[in-house]
């Protein structure tokens, strides 16, 4: 599960970076801090928070 979350997080960061520099502009997505950027940033943040909460819970169980 951890490796899968890492791969999803890396993919979100890659999409966020490509969207920021304007690679998706031919598809109608604005470059810079568009909706795509914020959705990917939010998804990455949620993965980080989930992993941190899970690590704290695992520490308490040990």
PDB file of N, CA, C and O in Angstrom:
ATOM      1  N   UNK A   1       0.827  -1.192   0.000  1.00  0.00           N
ATOM      2  CA  UNK A   1       0.000   0.000   0.000  1.00  0.00           C
ATOM      3  C   UNK A   1       0.869   1.252   0.000  1.00  0.00           C
ATOM      4  O   UNK A   1       0.554   2.213  -0.694  1.00  0.00           O
ATOM      5  N   UNK A   2       1.960   1.235   0.751  1.00  0.00           N
ATOM      6  CA  UNK A   2       2.821   2.406   0.838  1.00  0.00           C
ATOM      7  C   UNK A   2       3.469   2.709  -0.506  1.00  0.00           C
ATOM      8  O   UNK A   2       3.556   3.878  -0.911  1.00  0.00           O
ATOM      9  N   UNK A   3       3.928   1.680  -1.196  1.00  0.00           N
ATOM     10  CA  UNK A   3       4.556   1.889  -2.503  1.00  0.00           C
ATOM     11  C   UNK A   3       3.549   2.424  -3.515  1.00  0.00           C
ATOM     12  O   UNK A   3       3.885   3.261  -4.344  1.00  0.00           O
ATOM     13  N   UNK A   4       2.307   1.947  -3.436  1.00  0.00           N
ATOM     14  CA  UNK A   4       1.280   2.416  -4.349  1.00  0.00           C
ATOM     15  C   UNK A   4       0.984   3.899  -4.101  1.00  0.00           C
ATOM     16  O   UNK A   4       0.851   4.680  -5.046  1.00  0.00           O
ATOM     17  N   UNK A   5       0.911   4.293  -2.837  1.00  0.00           N
ATOM     18  CA  UNK A   5       0.683   5.701  -2.517  1.00  0.00           C
ATOM     19  C   UNK A   5       1.841   6.574  -2.989  1.00  0.00           C
ATOM     20  O   UNK A   5       1.630   7.694  -3.455  1.00  0.00           O
ATOM     21  N   UNK A   6       3.065   6.056  -2.865  1.00  0.00           N
ATOM     22  CA  UNK A   6       4.222   6.808  -3.342  1.00  0.00           C
ATOM     23  C   UNK A   6       4.150   7.007  -4.848  1.00  0.00           C
ATOM     24  O   UNK A   6       4.431   8.097  -5.352  1.00  0.00           O
ATOM     25  N   UNK A   7       3.764   5.966  -5.582  1.00  0.00           N
ATOM     26  CA  UNK A   7       3.674   6.069  -7.032  1.00  0.00           C
ATOM     27  C   UNK A   7       2.569   7.046  -7.446  1.00  0.00           C
ATOM     28  O   UNK A   7       2.748   7.841  -8.375  1.00  0.00           O
ATOM     29  N   UNK A   8       1.441   7.011  -6.754  1.00  0.00           N
ATOM     30  CA  UNK A   8       0.358   7.951  -7.040  1.00  0.00           C
ATOM     31  C   UNK A   8       0.817   9.377  -6.737  1.00  0.00           C
ATOM     32  O   UNK A   8       0.546  10.302  -7.506  1.00  0.00           O
ATOM     33  N   UNK A   9       1.514   9.555  -5.633  1.00  0.00           N
ATOM     34  CA  UNK A   9       2.024  10.881  -5.271  1.00  0.00           C
ATOM     35  C   UNK A   9       3.006  11.417  -6.288  1.00  0.00           C
ATOM     36  O   UNK A   9       2.957  12.595  -6.666  1.00  0.00           O
ATOM     37  N   UNK A  10       3.901  10.554  -6.776  1.00  0.00           N
ATOM     38  CA  UNK A  10       4.862  10.976  -7.791  1.00  0.00           C
ATOM     39  C   UNK A  10       4.144  11.348  -9.080  1.00  0.00           C
ATOM     40  O   UNK A  10       4.483  12.339  -9.737  1.00  0.00           O
ATOM     41  N   UNK A  11       3.136  10.557  -9.452  1.00  0.00           N
ATOM     42  CA  UNK A  11       2.368  10.866 -10.663  1.00  0.00           C
ATOM     43  C   UNK A  11       1.640  12.203 -10.522  1.00  0.00           C
ATOM     44  O   UNK A  11       1.609  13.003 -11.468  1.00  0.00           O
ATOM     45  N   UNK A  12       1.070  12.465  -9.356  1.00  0.00           N
ATOM     46  CA  UNK A  12       0.375  13.735  -9.135  1.00  0.00           C
ATOM     47  C   UNK A  12       1.335  14.918  -9.216  1.00  0.00           C
ATOM     48  O   UNK A  12       1.018  15.952  -9.805  1.00  0.00           O
ATOM     49  N   UNK A  13       2.520  14.755  -8.643  1.00  0.00           N
ATOM     50  CA  UNK A  13       3.516  15.828  -8.706  1.00  0.00           C
ATOM     51  C   UNK A  13       3.966  16.049 -10.147  1.00  0.00           C
ATOM     52  O   UNK A  13       4.154  17.191 -10.585  1.00  0.00           O
ATOM     53  N   UNK A  14       4.135  14.958 -10.906  1.00  0.00           N
ATOM     54  CA  UNK A  14       4.538  15.089 -12.306  1.00  0.00           C
ATOM     55  C   UNK A  14       3.461  15.809 -13.119  1.00  0.00           C
ATOM     56  O   UNK A  14       3.773  16.713 -13.905  1.00  0.00           O
ATOM     57  N   UNK A  15       2.207  15.423 -12.936  1.00  0.00           N
ATOM     58  CA  UNK A  15       1.107  16.082 -13.654  1.00  0.00           C
ATOM     59  C   UNK A  15       1.007  17.549 -13.245  1.00  0.00           C
ATOM     60  O   UNK A  15       0.804  18.434 -14.083  1.00  0.00           O
ATOM     61  N   UNK A  16       1.195  17.814 -11.958  1.00  0.00           N
ATOM     62  CA  UNK A  16       1.136  19.177 -11.457  1.00  0.00           C
ATOM     63  C   UNK A  16       2.240  20.025 -12.092  1.00  0.00           C
ATOM     64  O   UNK A  16       1.997  21.157 -12.528  1.00  0.00           O
ATOM     65  N   UNK A  17       3.435  19.469 -12.204  1.00  0.00           N
ATOM     66  CA  UNK A  17       4.556  20.198 -12.799  1.00  0.00           C
ATOM     67  C   UNK A  17       4.312  20.446 -14.285  1.00  0.00           C
ATOM     68  O   UNK A  17       4.551  21.552 -14.779  1.00  0.00           O
ATOM     69  N   UNK A  18       3.859  19.419 -14.992  1.00  0.00           N
ATOM     70  CA  UNK A  18       3.589  19.582 -16.425  1.00  0.00           C
ATOM     71  C   UNK A  18       2.483  20.606 -16.669  1.00  0.00           C
ATOM     72  O   UNK A  18       2.556  21.404 -17.600  1.00  0.00           O
ATOM     73  N   UNK A  19       1.468  20.585 -15.830  1.00  0.00           N
ATOM     74  CA  UNK A  19       0.402  21.564 -15.960  1.00  0.00           C
ATOM     75  C   UNK A  19       0.872  22.972 -15.653  1.00  0.00           C
ATOM     76  O   UNK A  19       0.426  23.941 -16.272  1.00  0.00           O
ATOM     77  N   UNK A  20       1.798  23.101 -14.717  1.00  0.00           N
ATOM     78  CA  UNK A  20       2.304  24.427 -14.335  1.00  0.00           C
ATOM     79  C   UNK A  20       3.101  25.064 -15.464  1.00  0.00           C
ATOM     80  O   UNK A  20       3.000  26.269 -15.702  1.00  0.00           O
ATOM     81  N   UNK A  21       3.900  24.250 -16.174  1.00  0.00           N
ATOM     82  CA  UNK A  21       4.731  24.811 -17.245  1.00  0.00           C
ATOM     83  C   UNK A  21       3.981  24.946 -18.561  1.00  0.00           C
ATOM     84  O   UNK A  21       4.494  25.533 -19.504  1.00  0.00           O
ATOM     85  N   UNK A  22       2.779  24.413 -18.662  1.00  0.00           N
ATOM     86  CA  UNK A  22       1.951  24.645 -19.829  1.00  0.00           C
ATOM     87  C   UNK A  22       1.920  23.542 -20.861  1.00  0.00           C
ATOM     88  O   UNK A  22       1.561  23.783 -22.011  1.00  0.00           O
ATOM     89  N   UNK A  23       2.288  22.324 -20.501  1.00  0.00           N
ATOM     90  CA  UNK A  23       2.272  21.218 -21.450  1.00  0.00           C
ATOM     91  C   UNK A  23       0.850  20.880 -21.890  1.00  0.00           C
ATOM     92  O   UNK A  23       0.632  20.473 -23.036  1.00  0.00           O
ATOM     93  N   UNK A  24      -0.118  21.059 -21.008  1.00  0.00           N
ATOM     94  CA  UNK A  24      -1.501  20.703 -21.310  1.00  0.00           C
ATOM     95  C   UNK A  24      -2.297  21.859 -21.912  1.00  0.00           C
ATOM     96  O   UNK A  24      -3.512  21.780 -22.035  1.00  0.00           O
ATOM     97  N   UNK A  25      -1.618  22.919 -22.314  1.00  0.00           N
ATOM     98  CA  UNK A  25      -2.297  24.083 -22.868  1.00  0.00           C
ATOM     99  C   UNK A  25      -3.066  23.766 -24.157  1.00  0.00           C
ATOM    100  O   UNK A  25      -4.152  24.306 -24.361  1.00  0.00           O
ATOM    101  N   UNK A  26      -2.568  22.880 -25.036  1.00  0.00           N
ATOM    102  CA  UNK A  26      -3.373  22.544 -26.227  1.00  0.00           C
ATOM    103  C   UNK A  26      -4.704  21.866 -25.899  1.00  0.00           C
ATOM    104  O   UNK A  26      -5.616  21.845 -26.721  1.00  0.00           O
ATOM    105  N   UNK A  27      -4.830  21.308 -24.720  1.00  0.00           N
ATOM    106  CA  UNK A  27      -6.066  20.643 -24.315  1.00  0.00           C
ATOM    107  C   UNK A  27      -7.015  21.579 -23.574  1.00  0.00           C
ATOM    108  O   UNK A  27      -8.016  21.136 -23.014  1.00  0.00           O
ATOM    109  N   UNK A  28      -6.681  22.854 -23.514  1.00  0.00           N
ATOM    110  CA  UNK A  28      -7.558  23.838 -22.899  1.00  0.00           C
ATOM    111  C   UNK A  28      -7.311  24.075 -21.421  1.00  0.00           C
ATOM    112  O   UNK A  28      -8.097  24.737 -20.763  1.00  0.00           O
ATOM    113  N   UNK A  29      -6.219  23.542 -20.897  1.00  0.00           N
ATOM    114  CA  UNK A  29      -5.895  23.738 -19.479  1.00  0.00           C
ATOM    115  C   UNK A  29      -4.859  24.857 -19.393  1.00  0.00           C
ATOM    116  O   UNK A  29      -3.794  24.784 -20.012  1.00  0.00           O
ATOM    117  N   UNK A  30      -5.167  25.894 -18.623  1.00  0.00           N
ATOM    118  CA  UNK A  30      -4.275  27.040 -18.510  1.00  0.00           C
ATOM    119  C   UNK A  30      -2.994  26.642 -17.784  1.00  0.00           C
ATOM    120  O   UNK A  30      -2.997  25.778 -16.914  1.00  0.00           O
ATOM    121  N   UNK A  31      -1.901  27.305 -18.147  1.00  0.00           N
ATOM    122  CA  UNK A  31      -0.662  27.054 -17.411  1.00  0.00           C
ATOM    123  C   UNK A  31      -0.640  27.900 -16.151  1.00  0.00           C
ATOM    124  O   UNK A  31      -1.458  28.777 -15.948  1.00  0.00           O
ATOM    125  N   UNK A  32       0.289  27.624 -15.294  1.00  0.00           N
ATOM    126  CA  UNK A  32       0.364  28.320 -14.015  1.00  0.00           C
ATOM    127  C   UNK A  32      -0.472  27.611 -12.968  1.00  0.00           C
ATOM    128  O   UNK A  32      -0.675  26.404 -13.019  1.00  0.00           O
ATOM    129  N   UNK A  33      -0.961  28.360 -12.020  1.00  0.00           N
ATOM    130  CA  UNK A  33      -1.733  27.767 -10.925  1.00  0.00           C
ATOM    131  C   UNK A  33      -3.199  27.656 -11.312  1.00  0.00           C
ATOM    132  O   UNK A  33      -4.056  28.388 -10.828  1.00  0.00           O
ATOM    133  N   UNK A  34      -3.485  26.711 -12.191  1.00  0.00           N
ATOM    134  CA  UNK A  34      -4.854  26.468 -12.636  1.00  0.00           C
ATOM    135  C   UNK A  34      -5.522  25.462 -11.700  1.00  0.00           C
ATOM    136  O   UNK A  34      -4.950  25.031 -10.698  1.00  0.00           O
ATOM    137  N   UNK A  35      -6.736  25.057 -12.057  1.00  0.00           N
ATOM    138  CA  UNK A  35      -7.470  24.081 -11.248  1.00  0.00           C
ATOM    139  C   UNK A  35      -6.729  22.753 -11.183  1.00  0.00           C
ATOM    140  O   UNK A  35      -6.711  22.093 -10.150  1.00  0.00           O
ATOM    141  N   UNK A  36      -6.106  22.356 -12.303  1.00  0.00           N
ATOM    142  CA  UNK A  36      -5.340  21.108 -12.341  1.00  0.00           C
ATOM    143  C   UNK A  36      -4.224  21.129 -11.308  1.00  0.00           C
ATOM    144  O   UNK A  36      -4.006  20.155 -10.588  1.00  0.00           O
ATOM    145  N   UNK A  37      -3.518  22.244 -11.227  1.00  0.00           N
ATOM    146  CA  UNK A  37      -2.427  22.394 -10.264  1.00  0.00           C
ATOM    147  C   UNK A  37      -2.928  22.205  -8.835  1.00  0.00           C
ATOM    148  O   UNK A  37      -2.348  21.448  -8.061  1.00  0.00           O
ATOM    149  N   UNK A  38      -4.023  22.867  -8.492  1.00  0.00           N
ATOM    150  CA  UNK A  38      -4.515  22.812  -7.117  1.00  0.00           C
ATOM    151  C   UNK A  38      -5.110  21.454  -6.766  1.00  0.00           C
ATOM    152  O   UNK A  38      -4.992  20.994  -5.629  1.00  0.00           O
ATOM    153  N   UNK A  39      -5.739  20.790  -7.739  1.00  0.00           N
ATOM    154  CA  UNK A  39      -6.271  19.450  -7.479  1.00  0.00           C
ATOM    155  C   UNK A  39      -5.132  18.471  -7.208  1.00  0.00           C
ATOM    156  O   UNK A  39      -5.190  17.670  -6.266  1.00  0.00           O
ATOM    157  N   UNK A  40      -4.080  18.533  -8.019  1.00  0.00           N
ATOM    158  CA  UNK A  40      -2.930  17.644  -7.814  1.00  0.00           C
ATOM    159  C   UNK A  40      -2.208  17.965  -6.505  1.00  0.00           C
ATOM    160  O   UNK A  40      -1.783  17.058  -5.786  1.00  0.00           O
ATOM    161  N   UNK A  41      -2.079  19.246  -6.191  1.00  0.00           N
ATOM    162  CA  UNK A  41      -1.436  19.632  -4.941  1.00  0.00           C
ATOM    163  C   UNK A  41      -2.246  19.144  -3.741  1.00  0.00           C
ATOM    164  O   UNK A  41      -1.687  18.644  -2.760  1.00  0.00           O
ATOM    165  N   UNK A  42      -3.563  19.270  -3.812  1.00  0.00           N
ATOM    166  CA  UNK A  42      -4.430  18.791  -2.733  1.00  0.00           C
ATOM    167  C   UNK A  42      -4.353  17.282  -2.577  1.00  0.00           C
ATOM    168  O   UNK A  42      -4.320  16.761  -1.462  1.00  0.00           O
ATOM    169  N   UNK A  43      -4.335  16.553  -3.687  1.00  0.00           N
ATOM    170  CA  UNK A  43      -4.214  15.095  -3.627  1.00  0.00           C
ATOM    171  C   UNK A  43      -2.904  14.658  -3.015  1.00  0.00           C
ATOM    172  O   UNK A  43      -2.860  13.730  -2.201  1.00  0.00           O
ATOM    173  N   UNK A  44      -1.827  15.322  -3.398  1.00  0.00           N
ATOM    174  CA  UNK A  44      -0.519  15.004  -2.829  1.00  0.00           C
ATOM    175  C   UNK A  44      -0.489  15.309  -1.339  1.00  0.00           C
ATOM    176  O   UNK A  44       0.046  14.520  -0.543  1.00  0.00           O
ATOM    177  N   UNK A  45      -1.071  16.415  -0.941  1.00  0.00           N
ATOM    178  CA  UNK A  45      -1.138  16.771   0.475  1.00  0.00           C
ATOM    179  C   UNK A  45      -1.947  15.755   1.267  1.00  0.00           C
ATOM    180  O   UNK A  45      -1.563  15.377   2.385  1.00  0.00           O
ATOM    181  N   UNK A  46      -3.042  15.275   0.714  1.00  0.00           N
ATOM    182  CA  UNK A  46      -3.863  14.265   1.393  1.00  0.00           C
ATOM    183  C   UNK A  46      -3.079  12.962   1.581  1.00  0.00           C
ATOM    184  O   UNK A  46      -3.197  12.302   2.618  1.00  0.00           O
ATOM    185  N   UNK A  47      -2.277  12.572   0.602  1.00  0.00           N
ATOM    186  CA  UNK A  47      -1.453  11.374   0.736  1.00  0.00           C
ATOM    187  C   UNK A  47      -0.436  11.558   1.853  1.00  0.00           C
ATOM    188  O   UNK A  47      -0.227  10.663   2.677  1.00  0.00           O
ATOM    189  N   UNK A  48       0.186  12.729   1.910  1.00  0.00           N
ATOM    190  CA  UNK A  48       1.174  13.000   2.964  1.00  0.00           C
ATOM    191  C   UNK A  48       0.518  12.950   4.338  1.00  0.00           C
ATOM    192  O   UNK A  48       1.048  12.347   5.280  1.00  0.00           O
ATOM    193  N   UNK A  49      -0.645  13.566   4.492  1.00  0.00           N
ATOM    194  CA  UNK A  49      -1.349  13.571   5.779  1.00  0.00           C
ATOM    195  C   UNK A  49      -1.765  12.159   6.162  1.00  0.00           C
ATOM    196  O   UNK A  49      -1.609  11.749   7.319  1.00  0.00           O
ATOM    197  N   UNK A  50      -2.277  11.382   5.208  1.00  0.00           N
ATOM    198  CA  UNK A  50      -2.688  10.003   5.491  1.00  0.00           C
ATOM    199  C   UNK A  50      -1.506   9.168   5.963  1.00  0.00           C
ATOM    200  O   UNK A  50      -1.616   8.428   6.944  1.00  0.00           O
ATOM    201  N   UNK A  51      -0.381   9.281   5.283  1.00  0.00           N
ATOM    202  CA  UNK A  51       0.795   8.492   5.673  1.00  0.00           C
ATOM    203  C   UNK A  51       1.299   8.894   7.060  1.00  0.00           C
ATOM    204  O   UNK A  51       1.705   8.061   7.855  1.00  0.00           O
ATOM    205  N   UNK A  52       1.247  10.198   7.363  1.00  0.00           N
ATOM    206  CA  UNK A  52       1.695  10.670   8.675  1.00  0.00           C
ATOM    207  C   UNK A  52       0.783  10.148   9.779  1.00  0.00           C
ATOM    208  O   UNK A  52       1.251   9.693  10.825  1.00  0.00           O
ATOM    209  N   UNK A  53      -0.537  10.186   9.533  1.00  0.00           N
ATOM    210  CA  UNK A  53      -1.480   9.672  10.529  1.00  0.00           C
ATOM    211  C   UNK A  53      -1.298   8.172  10.724  1.00  0.00           C
ATOM    212  O   UNK A  53      -1.352   7.677  11.848  1.00  0.00           O
ATOM    213  N   UNK A  54      -1.070   7.448   9.643  1.00  0.00           N
ATOM    214  CA  UNK A  54      -0.876   6.010   9.732  1.00  0.00           C
ATOM    215  C   UNK A  54       0.401   5.669  10.496  1.00  0.00           C
ATOM    216  O   UNK A  54       0.424   4.743  11.312  1.00  0.00           O
ATOM    217  N   UNK A  55       1.471   6.430  10.260  1.00  0.00           N
ATOM    218  CA  UNK A  55       2.718   6.190  10.984  1.00  0.00           C
ATOM    219  C   UNK A  55       2.552   6.465  12.476  1.00  0.00           C
ATOM    220  O   UNK A  55       3.086   5.720  13.303  1.00  0.00           O
ATOM    221  N   UNK A  56       1.822   7.513  12.849  1.00  0.00           N
ATOM    222  CA  UNK A  56       1.582   7.806  14.262  1.00  0.00           C
ATOM    223  C   UNK A  56       0.776   6.686  14.914  1.00  0.00           C
ATOM    224  O   UNK A  56       1.057   6.283  16.028  1.00  0.00           O
ATOM    225  N   UNK A  57      -0.233   6.185  14.193  1.00  0.00           N
ATOM    226  CA  UNK A  57      -1.063   5.089  14.727  1.00  0.00           C
ATOM    227  C   UNK A  57      -0.230   3.817  14.899  1.00  0.00           C
ATOM    228  O   UNK A  57      -0.364   3.122  15.904  1.00  0.00           O
ATOM    229  N   UNK A  58       0.662   3.556  13.955  1.00  0.00           N
ATOM    230  CA  UNK A  58       1.516   2.365  14.064  1.00  0.00           C
ATOM    231  C   UNK A  58       2.500   2.490  15.216  1.00  0.00           C
ATOM    232  O   UNK A  58       2.823   1.509  15.880  1.00  0.00           O
ATOM    233  N   UNK A  59       2.985   3.715  15.497  1.00  0.00           N
ATOM    234  CA  UNK A  59       3.883   3.928  16.630  1.00  0.00           C
ATOM    235  C   UNK A  59       3.169   3.683  17.953  1.00  0.00           C
ATOM    236  O   UNK A  59       3.742   3.131  18.892  1.00  0.00           O
ATOM    237  N   UNK A  60       1.906   4.106  18.046  1.00  0.00           N
ATOM    238  CA  UNK A  60       1.141   3.916  19.281  1.00  0.00           C
ATOM    239  C   UNK A  60       0.859   2.434  19.534  1.00  0.00           C
ATOM    240  O   UNK A  60       0.820   1.993  20.678  1.00  0.00           O
ATOM    241  N   UNK A  61       0.659   1.659  18.468  1.00  0.00           N
ATOM    242  CA  UNK A  61       0.377   0.239  18.624  1.00  0.00           C
ATOM    243  C   UNK A  61       1.610  -0.546  19.054  1.00  0.00           C
ATOM    244  O   UNK A  61       1.495  -1.596  19.663  1.00  0.00           O
ATOM    245  N   UNK A  62       2.791  -0.052  18.744  1.00  0.00           N
ATOM    246  CA  UNK A  62       4.021  -0.780  19.098  1.00  0.00           C
ATOM    247  C   UNK A  62       4.381  -0.633  20.539  1.00  0.00           C
ATOM    248  O   UNK A  62       4.117   0.216  21.247  1.00  0.00           O
TER     249      UNK A  62
END
